[in-house]
Coordinates of C-alpha atoms in Angstrom, one line a residue:
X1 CA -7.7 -46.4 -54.0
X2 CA -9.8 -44.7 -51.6
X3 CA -14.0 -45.2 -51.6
X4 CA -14.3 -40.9 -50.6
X5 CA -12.2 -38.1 -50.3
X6 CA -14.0 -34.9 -48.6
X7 CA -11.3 -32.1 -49.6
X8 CA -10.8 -29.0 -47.9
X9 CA -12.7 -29.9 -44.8
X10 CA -12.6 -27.9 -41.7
X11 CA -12.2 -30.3 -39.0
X12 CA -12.8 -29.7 -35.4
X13 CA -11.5 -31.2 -32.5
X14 CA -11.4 -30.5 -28.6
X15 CA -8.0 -29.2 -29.3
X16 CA -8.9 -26.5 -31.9
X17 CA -9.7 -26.9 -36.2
X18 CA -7.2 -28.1 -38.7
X19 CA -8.4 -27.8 -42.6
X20 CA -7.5 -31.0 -44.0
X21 CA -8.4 -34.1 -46.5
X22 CA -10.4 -36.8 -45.1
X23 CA -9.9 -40.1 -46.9
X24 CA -12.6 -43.1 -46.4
X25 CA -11.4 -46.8 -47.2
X26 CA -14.2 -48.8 -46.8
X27 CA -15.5 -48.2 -42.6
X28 CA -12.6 -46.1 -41.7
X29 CA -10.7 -43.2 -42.2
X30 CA -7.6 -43.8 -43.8
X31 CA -6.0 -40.9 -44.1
X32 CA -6.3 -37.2 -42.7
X33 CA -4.2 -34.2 -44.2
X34 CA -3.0 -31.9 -47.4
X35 CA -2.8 -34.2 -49.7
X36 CA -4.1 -38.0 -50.3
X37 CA -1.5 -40.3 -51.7
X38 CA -4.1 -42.0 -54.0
X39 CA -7.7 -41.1 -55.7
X40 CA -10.6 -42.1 -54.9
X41 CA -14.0 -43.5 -56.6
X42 CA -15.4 -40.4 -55.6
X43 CA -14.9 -36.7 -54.1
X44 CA -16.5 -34.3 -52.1
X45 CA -15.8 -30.5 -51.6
X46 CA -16.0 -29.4 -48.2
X47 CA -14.8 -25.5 -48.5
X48 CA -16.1 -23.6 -45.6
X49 CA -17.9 -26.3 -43.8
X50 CA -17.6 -28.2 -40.9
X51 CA -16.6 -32.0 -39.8
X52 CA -17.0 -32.9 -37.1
X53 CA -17.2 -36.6 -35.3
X54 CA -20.4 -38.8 -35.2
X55 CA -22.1 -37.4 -32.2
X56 CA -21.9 -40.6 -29.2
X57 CA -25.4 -40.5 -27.5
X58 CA -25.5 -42.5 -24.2
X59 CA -28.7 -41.7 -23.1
X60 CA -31.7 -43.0 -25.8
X61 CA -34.3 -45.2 -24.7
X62 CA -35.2 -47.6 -27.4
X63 CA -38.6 -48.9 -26.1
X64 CA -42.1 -48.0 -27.5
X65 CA -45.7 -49.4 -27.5
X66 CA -44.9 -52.0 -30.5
X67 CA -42.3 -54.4 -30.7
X68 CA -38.8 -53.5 -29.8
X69 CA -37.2 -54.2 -33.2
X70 CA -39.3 -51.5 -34.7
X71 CA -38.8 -48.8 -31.7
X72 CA -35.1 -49.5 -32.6
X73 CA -36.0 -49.0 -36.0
X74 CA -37.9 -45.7 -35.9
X75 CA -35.7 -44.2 -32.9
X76 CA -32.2 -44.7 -34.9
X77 CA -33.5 -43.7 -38.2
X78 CA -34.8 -40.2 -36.7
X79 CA -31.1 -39.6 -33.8
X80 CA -29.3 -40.4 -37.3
X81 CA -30.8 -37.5 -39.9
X82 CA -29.5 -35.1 -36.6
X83 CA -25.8 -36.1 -36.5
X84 CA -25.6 -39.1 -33.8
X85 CA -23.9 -42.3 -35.2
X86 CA -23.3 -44.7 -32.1
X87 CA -26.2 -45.1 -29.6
X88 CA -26.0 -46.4 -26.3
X89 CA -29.5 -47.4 -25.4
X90 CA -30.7 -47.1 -21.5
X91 CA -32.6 -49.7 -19.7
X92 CA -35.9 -50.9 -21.3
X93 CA -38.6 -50.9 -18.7
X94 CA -39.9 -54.2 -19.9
X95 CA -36.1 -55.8 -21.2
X96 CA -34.0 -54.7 -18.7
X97 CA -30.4 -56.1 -19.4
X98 CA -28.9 -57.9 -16.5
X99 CA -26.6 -60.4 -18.4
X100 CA -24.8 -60.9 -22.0
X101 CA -27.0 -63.2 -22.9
X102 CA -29.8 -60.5 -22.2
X103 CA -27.9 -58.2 -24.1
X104 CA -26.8 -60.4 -27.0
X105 CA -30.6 -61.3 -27.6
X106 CA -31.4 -57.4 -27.6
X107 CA -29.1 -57.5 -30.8
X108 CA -30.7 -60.3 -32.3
X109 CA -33.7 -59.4 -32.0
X110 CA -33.5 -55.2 -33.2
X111 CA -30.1 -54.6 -33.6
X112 CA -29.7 -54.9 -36.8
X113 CA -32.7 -52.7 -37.3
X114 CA -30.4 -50.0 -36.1
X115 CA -29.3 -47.4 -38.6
X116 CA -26.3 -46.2 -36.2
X117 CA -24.1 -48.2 -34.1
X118 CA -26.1 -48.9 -31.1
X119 CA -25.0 -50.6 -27.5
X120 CA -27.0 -51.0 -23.9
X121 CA -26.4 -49.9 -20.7
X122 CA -26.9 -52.6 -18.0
X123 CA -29.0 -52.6 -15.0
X124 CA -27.8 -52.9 -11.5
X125 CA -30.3 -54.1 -9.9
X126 CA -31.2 -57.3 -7.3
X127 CA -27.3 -58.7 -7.4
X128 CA -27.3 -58.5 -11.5
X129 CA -23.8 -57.2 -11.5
X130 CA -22.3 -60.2 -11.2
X131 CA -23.4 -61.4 -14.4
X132 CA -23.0 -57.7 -15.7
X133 CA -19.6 -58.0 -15.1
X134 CA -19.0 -61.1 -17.8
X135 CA -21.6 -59.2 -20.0
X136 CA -19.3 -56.5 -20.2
X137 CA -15.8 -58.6 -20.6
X138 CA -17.7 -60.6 -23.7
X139 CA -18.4 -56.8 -25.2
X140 CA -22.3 -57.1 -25.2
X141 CA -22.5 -54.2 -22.6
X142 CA -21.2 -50.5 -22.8
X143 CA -21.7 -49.5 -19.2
X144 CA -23.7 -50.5 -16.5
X145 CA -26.3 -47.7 -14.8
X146 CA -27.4 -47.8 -10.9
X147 CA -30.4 -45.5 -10.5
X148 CA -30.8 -44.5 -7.0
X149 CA -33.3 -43.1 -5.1
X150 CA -32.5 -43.2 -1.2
X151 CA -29.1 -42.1 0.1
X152 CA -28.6 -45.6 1.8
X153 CA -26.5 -47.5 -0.1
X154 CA -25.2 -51.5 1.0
X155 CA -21.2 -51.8 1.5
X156 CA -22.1 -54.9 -0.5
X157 CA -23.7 -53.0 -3.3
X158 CA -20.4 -50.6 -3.2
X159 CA -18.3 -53.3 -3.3
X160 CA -19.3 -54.8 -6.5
X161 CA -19.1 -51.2 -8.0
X162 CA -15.5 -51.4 -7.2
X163 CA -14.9 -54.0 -8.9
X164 CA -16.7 -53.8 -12.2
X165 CA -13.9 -53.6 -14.5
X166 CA -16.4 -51.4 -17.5
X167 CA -18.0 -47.5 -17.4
X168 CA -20.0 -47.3 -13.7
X169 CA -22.8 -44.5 -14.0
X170 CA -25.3 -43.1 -10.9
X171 CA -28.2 -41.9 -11.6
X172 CA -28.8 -40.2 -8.5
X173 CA -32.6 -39.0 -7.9
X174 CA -32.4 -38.9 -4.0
X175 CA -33.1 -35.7 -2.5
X176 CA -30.4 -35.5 -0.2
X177 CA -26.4 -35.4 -1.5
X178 CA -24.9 -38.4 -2.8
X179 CA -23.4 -39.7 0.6
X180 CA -19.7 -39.3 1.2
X181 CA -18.9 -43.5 1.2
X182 CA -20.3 -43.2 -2.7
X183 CA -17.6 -41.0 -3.6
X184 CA -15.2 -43.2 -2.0
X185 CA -15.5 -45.7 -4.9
X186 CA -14.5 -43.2 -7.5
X187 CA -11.0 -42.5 -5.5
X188 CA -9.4 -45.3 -6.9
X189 CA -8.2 -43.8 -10.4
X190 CA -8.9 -46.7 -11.7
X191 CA -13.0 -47.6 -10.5
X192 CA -13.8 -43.9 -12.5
X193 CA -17.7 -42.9 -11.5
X194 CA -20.0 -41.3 -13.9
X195 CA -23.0 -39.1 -12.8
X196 CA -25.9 -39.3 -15.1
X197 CA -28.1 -36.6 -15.4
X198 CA -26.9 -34.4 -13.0
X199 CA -30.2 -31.6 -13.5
X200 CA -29.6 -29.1 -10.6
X201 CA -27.2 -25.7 -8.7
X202 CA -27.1 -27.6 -5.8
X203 CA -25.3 -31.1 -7.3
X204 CA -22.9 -28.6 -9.0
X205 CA -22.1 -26.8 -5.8
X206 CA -21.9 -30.8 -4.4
X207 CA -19.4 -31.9 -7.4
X208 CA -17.2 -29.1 -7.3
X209 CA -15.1 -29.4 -4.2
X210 CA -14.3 -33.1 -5.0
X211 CA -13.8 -33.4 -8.5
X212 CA -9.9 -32.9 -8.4
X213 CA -9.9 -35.7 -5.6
X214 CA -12.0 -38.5 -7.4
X215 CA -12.6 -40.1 -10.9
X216 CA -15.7 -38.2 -11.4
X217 CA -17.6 -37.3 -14.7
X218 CA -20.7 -35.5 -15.1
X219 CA -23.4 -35.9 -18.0
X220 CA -26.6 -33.4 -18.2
X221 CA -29.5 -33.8 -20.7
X222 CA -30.5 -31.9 -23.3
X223 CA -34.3 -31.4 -21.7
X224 CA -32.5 -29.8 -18.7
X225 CA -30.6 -27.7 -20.9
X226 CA -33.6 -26.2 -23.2
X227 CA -36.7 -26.9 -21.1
X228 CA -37.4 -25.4 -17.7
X229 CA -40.2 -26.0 -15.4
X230 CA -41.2 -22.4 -15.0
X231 CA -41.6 -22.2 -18.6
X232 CA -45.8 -22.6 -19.2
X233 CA -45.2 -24.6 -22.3
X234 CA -42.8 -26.9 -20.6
X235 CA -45.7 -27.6 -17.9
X236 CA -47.1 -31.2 -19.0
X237 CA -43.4 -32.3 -20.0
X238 CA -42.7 -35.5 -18.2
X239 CA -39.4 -36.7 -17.2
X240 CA -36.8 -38.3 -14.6
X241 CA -34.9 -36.6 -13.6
X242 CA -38.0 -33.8 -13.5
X243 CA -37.7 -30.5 -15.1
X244 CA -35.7 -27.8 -12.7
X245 CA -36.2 -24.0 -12.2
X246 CA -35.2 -21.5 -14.9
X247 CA -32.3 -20.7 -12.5
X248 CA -31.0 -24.5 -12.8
X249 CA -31.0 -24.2 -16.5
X250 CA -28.7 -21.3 -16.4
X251 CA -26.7 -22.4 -14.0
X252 CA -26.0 -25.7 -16.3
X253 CA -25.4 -23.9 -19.3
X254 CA -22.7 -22.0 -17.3
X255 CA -20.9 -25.2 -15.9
X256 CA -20.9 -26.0 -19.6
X257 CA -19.2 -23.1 -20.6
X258 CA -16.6 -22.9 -18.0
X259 CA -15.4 -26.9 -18.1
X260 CA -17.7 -27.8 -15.4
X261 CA -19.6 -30.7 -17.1
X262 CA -18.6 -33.6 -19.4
X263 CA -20.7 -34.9 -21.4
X264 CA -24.2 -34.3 -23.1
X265 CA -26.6 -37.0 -23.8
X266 CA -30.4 -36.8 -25.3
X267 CA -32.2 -39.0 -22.7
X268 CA -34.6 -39.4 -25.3
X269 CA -37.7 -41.4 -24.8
X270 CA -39.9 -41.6 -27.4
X271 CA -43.3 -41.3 -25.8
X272 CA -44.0 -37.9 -23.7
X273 CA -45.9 -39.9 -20.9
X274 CA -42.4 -41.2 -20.4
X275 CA -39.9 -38.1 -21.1
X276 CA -39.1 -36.0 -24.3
X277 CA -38.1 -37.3 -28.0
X278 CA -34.6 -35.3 -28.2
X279 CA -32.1 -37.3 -29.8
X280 CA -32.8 -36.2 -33.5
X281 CA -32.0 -32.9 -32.1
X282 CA -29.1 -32.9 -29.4
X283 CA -26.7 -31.8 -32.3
X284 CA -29.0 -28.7 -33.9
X285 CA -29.7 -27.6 -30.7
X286 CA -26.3 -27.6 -29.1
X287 CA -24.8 -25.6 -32.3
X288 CA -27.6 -22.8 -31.9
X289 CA -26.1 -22.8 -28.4
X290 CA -22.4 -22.1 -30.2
X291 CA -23.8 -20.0 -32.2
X292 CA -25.1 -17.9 -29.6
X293 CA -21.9 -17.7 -27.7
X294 CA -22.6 -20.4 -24.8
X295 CA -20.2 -22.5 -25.3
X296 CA -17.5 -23.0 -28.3
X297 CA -17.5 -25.7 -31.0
X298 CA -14.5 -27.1 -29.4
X299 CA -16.3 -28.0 -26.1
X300 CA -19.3 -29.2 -28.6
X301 CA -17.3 -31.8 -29.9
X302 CA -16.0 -32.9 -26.6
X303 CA -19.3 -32.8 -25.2
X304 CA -20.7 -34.9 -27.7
X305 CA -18.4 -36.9 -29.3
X306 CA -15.2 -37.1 -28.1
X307 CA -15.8 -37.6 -24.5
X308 CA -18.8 -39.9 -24.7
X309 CA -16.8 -42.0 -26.8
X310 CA -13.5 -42.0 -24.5
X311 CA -16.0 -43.0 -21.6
X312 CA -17.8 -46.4 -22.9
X313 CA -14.0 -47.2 -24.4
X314 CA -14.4 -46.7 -28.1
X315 CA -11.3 -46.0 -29.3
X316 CA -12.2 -45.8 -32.5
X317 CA -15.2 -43.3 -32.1
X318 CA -15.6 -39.6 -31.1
X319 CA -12.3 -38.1 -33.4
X320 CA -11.4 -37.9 -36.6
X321 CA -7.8 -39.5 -37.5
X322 CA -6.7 -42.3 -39.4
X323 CA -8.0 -45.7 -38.2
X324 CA -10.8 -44.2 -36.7
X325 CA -14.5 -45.4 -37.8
X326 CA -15.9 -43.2 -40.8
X327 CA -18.8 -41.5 -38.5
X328 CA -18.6 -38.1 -39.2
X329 CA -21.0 -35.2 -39.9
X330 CA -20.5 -32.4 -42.4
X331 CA -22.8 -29.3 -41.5
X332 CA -22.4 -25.4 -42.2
X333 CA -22.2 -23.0 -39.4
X334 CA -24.5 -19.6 -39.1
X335 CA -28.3 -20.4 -40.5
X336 CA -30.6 -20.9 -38.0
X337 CA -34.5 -21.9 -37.9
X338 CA -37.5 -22.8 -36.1
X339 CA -38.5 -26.1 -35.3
X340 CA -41.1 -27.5 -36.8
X341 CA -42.9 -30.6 -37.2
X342 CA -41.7 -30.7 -40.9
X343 CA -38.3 -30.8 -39.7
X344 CA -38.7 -34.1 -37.1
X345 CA -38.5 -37.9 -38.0
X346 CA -39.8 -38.4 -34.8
X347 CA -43.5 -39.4 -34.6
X348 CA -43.8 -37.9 -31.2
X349 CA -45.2 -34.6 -30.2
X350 CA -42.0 -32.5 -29.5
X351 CA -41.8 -29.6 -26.5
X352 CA -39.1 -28.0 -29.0
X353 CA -41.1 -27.2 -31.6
X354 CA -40.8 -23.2 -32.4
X355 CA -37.3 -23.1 -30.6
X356 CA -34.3 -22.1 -32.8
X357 CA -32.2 -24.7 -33.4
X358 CA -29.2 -25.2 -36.4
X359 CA -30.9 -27.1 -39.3
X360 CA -29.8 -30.8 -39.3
X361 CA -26.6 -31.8 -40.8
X362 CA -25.7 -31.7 -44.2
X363 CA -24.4 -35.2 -44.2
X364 CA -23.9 -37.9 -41.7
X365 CA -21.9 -40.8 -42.7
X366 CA -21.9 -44.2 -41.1
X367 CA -19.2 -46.2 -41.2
X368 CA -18.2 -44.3 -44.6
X369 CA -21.9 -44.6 -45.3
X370 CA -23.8 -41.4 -46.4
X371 CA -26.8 -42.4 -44.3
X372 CA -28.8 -38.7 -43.6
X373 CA -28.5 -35.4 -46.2
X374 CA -30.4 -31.9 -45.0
X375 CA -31.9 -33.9 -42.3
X376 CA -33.5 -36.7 -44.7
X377 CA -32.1 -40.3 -44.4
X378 CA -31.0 -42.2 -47.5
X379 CA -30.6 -45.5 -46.8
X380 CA -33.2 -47.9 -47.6
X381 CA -31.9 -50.3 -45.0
X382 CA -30.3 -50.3 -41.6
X383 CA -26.1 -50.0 -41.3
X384 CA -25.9 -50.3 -37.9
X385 CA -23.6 -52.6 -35.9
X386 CA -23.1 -54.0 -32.3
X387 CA -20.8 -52.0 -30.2
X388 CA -18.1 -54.6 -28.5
X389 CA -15.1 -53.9 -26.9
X390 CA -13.5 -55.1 -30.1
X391 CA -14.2 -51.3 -31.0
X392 CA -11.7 -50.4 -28.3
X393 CA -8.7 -52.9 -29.4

């Protein structure tokens, strides 16, 4: 017997919609088509909706003025009522993660406060990834993330890119080009390079010419993609990356539509001193963007889900087939509204608010968990896990 079936769902993939039965045994999905082969303890009519995968957001930071088990906490609770199941937290400024033991007493200590999966990015940093490097064969790290800010980079430093066996991401806030001998690492198929937050025209018109040479991805952030530094409102918005020109906005949202960029991450930050709270509304913001014809919800979910989740190496995230994790989100497609405080779990002030935006899901399930409905969560207590690379097996 199955725990949920959501009948007459239409599911959408990269590769196009299907409508279909979706079957939940206990975490996963266990079956995906006309007609289940057994009942279930309960049922859920899906006519004329959409389900999609758990969104995969791989840019949240999960620090704040209290302790970090709370920031987790609060941060997870209010991505998770906007559609975003798995969490790959960036560096904390004060617990940066340079080894699995750093990264295994993250968990610990907030992990399980998490209401979604959550993992960490790593820091390179002074020679840390060496020890990186058996943080992310034990499965306690999801990537590791280099920010740079001069073009003058060690052969040493590139060497030990090339051989870190997990997801490799720049975050490149030079003001020059990334320099020739960085793409060299990325063209070995098999040392792929991932550029985080790529914000500007000029990095696009950089990328272009090499991408069918290298292993190259590209993420952008939602605050790039619905804030702009000529806007007024936008003025005291602080992030880094900084906001770009109007005409770098449009210029992304264009890459987007014609295949140009990857993936889409939040690079949320909870306080605006430090960037903008975003993740709660990646998702609602992104399918007002479908809605209004800039990109399809096809690319959607390969933007942010299916992508994200082929990155980091979770096989069993980012799609929805049989064996896959039940992390799905069930929303209808059309109604739109304007953001308001109302609407936000967040506690920080929000450079959104009176945007459109799609209303929050309907549903988000959690590892066949109903953990969010109409944007309000649920639970009482957290259903997170630890992302490992016994996700990928």
């Amino acid at each position: 017997m199955y725990d949920l079936i959501i009948r007459d769902a239409t599911i959408v993939s990269s590769a196009g919609r299907q409508v279909a039965d979706v079957a939940i045994r206990g975490d996963k999905i266990a079956y995906v088509g006309p007609r289940p082969p057994r009942s279930a303890r309960s049922e859920l009519s899906a006519m004329g909706r959409f389900l999609i995968p758990g969104v995969v957001d791989g840019g949240l930071q999960l620090s704040g003025a209290g302790p970090l088990a709370r920031a987790v906490a609060d941060e997870t609770r209010a991505a998770v009522t906007g559609g975003v199941t798995t969490v790959v937290a960036l560096p904390h400024p004060e617990r940066p993660v340079r080894t699995a033991t750093d990264a295994r007493d993250m968990w610990q200590e907030a992990g399980r406060e998490s209401f979604c999966d959550v993992g960490w990015w790593a820091n390179d940093e002074h020679g840390s990834i060496d020890a990186i490097r058996d943080a992310a064969a034990d499965g306690w790290v999801a990537g590791v993330l280099a920010t740079l800010h001069e073009p003058d980079i060690s052969e040493e430093r590139l060497e030990r890119w090339r051989s870190f066996p997990g997801l490799l991401a720049i975050c490149w806030e030079a003001a020059d080009p990334p320099p020739q001998r960085l793409l060299d690492v990325a063209k070995d198929r098999e040392r792929p390079l991932h550029l985080y937050a790529l914000t500007t025209a000029t990095e696009l018109d950089w990328l272009d010419p090499v991408r069918s040479s290298v292993s190259l991805t590209a993420m952008v952030t939602v605050p790039h993609l619905f804030l702009s530094a000529d806007d007024p409102e936008s003025a005291d918005v602080v992030t880094a990356p900084p906001l770009r020109p109007e005409q770098d906005r449009r210029t992304l949202w264009t890459a987007i539509k014609r295949g140009r960029l990857d993936t889409v991450a939040s690079h949320h930050h909870a306080h605006p001193d430090q960037g903008v709270a975003s993740s709660e509304l990646l998702l609602p913001l992104m399918l007002h963007a479908a809605q209004s014809g800039r990109l399809s919800l096809e690319q959607l979910v390969g933007l942010c889900c299916e992508t994200p989740a082929r990155l980091f190496g979770l096989t069993t995230k980012g799609r929805v087939q049989k064996g896959a994790d039940a992390d799905l989100v069930l929303f209808s497609e059309g109604h739109t509204q304007r953001i308001i405080a109302d609407h936000l779990a967040t506690r920080s002030a929000s450079p959104y608010l009176g945007r459109e935006a799609a209303p929050k899901p309907e549903m988000v399930f959690v590892a066949g968990q109903l953990v969010a409905e109409r944007g309000q969560l649920v639970v009482d207590r957290p259903v997170g896990r630890a992302l490992s690379l016994d996700d990928a097996a």
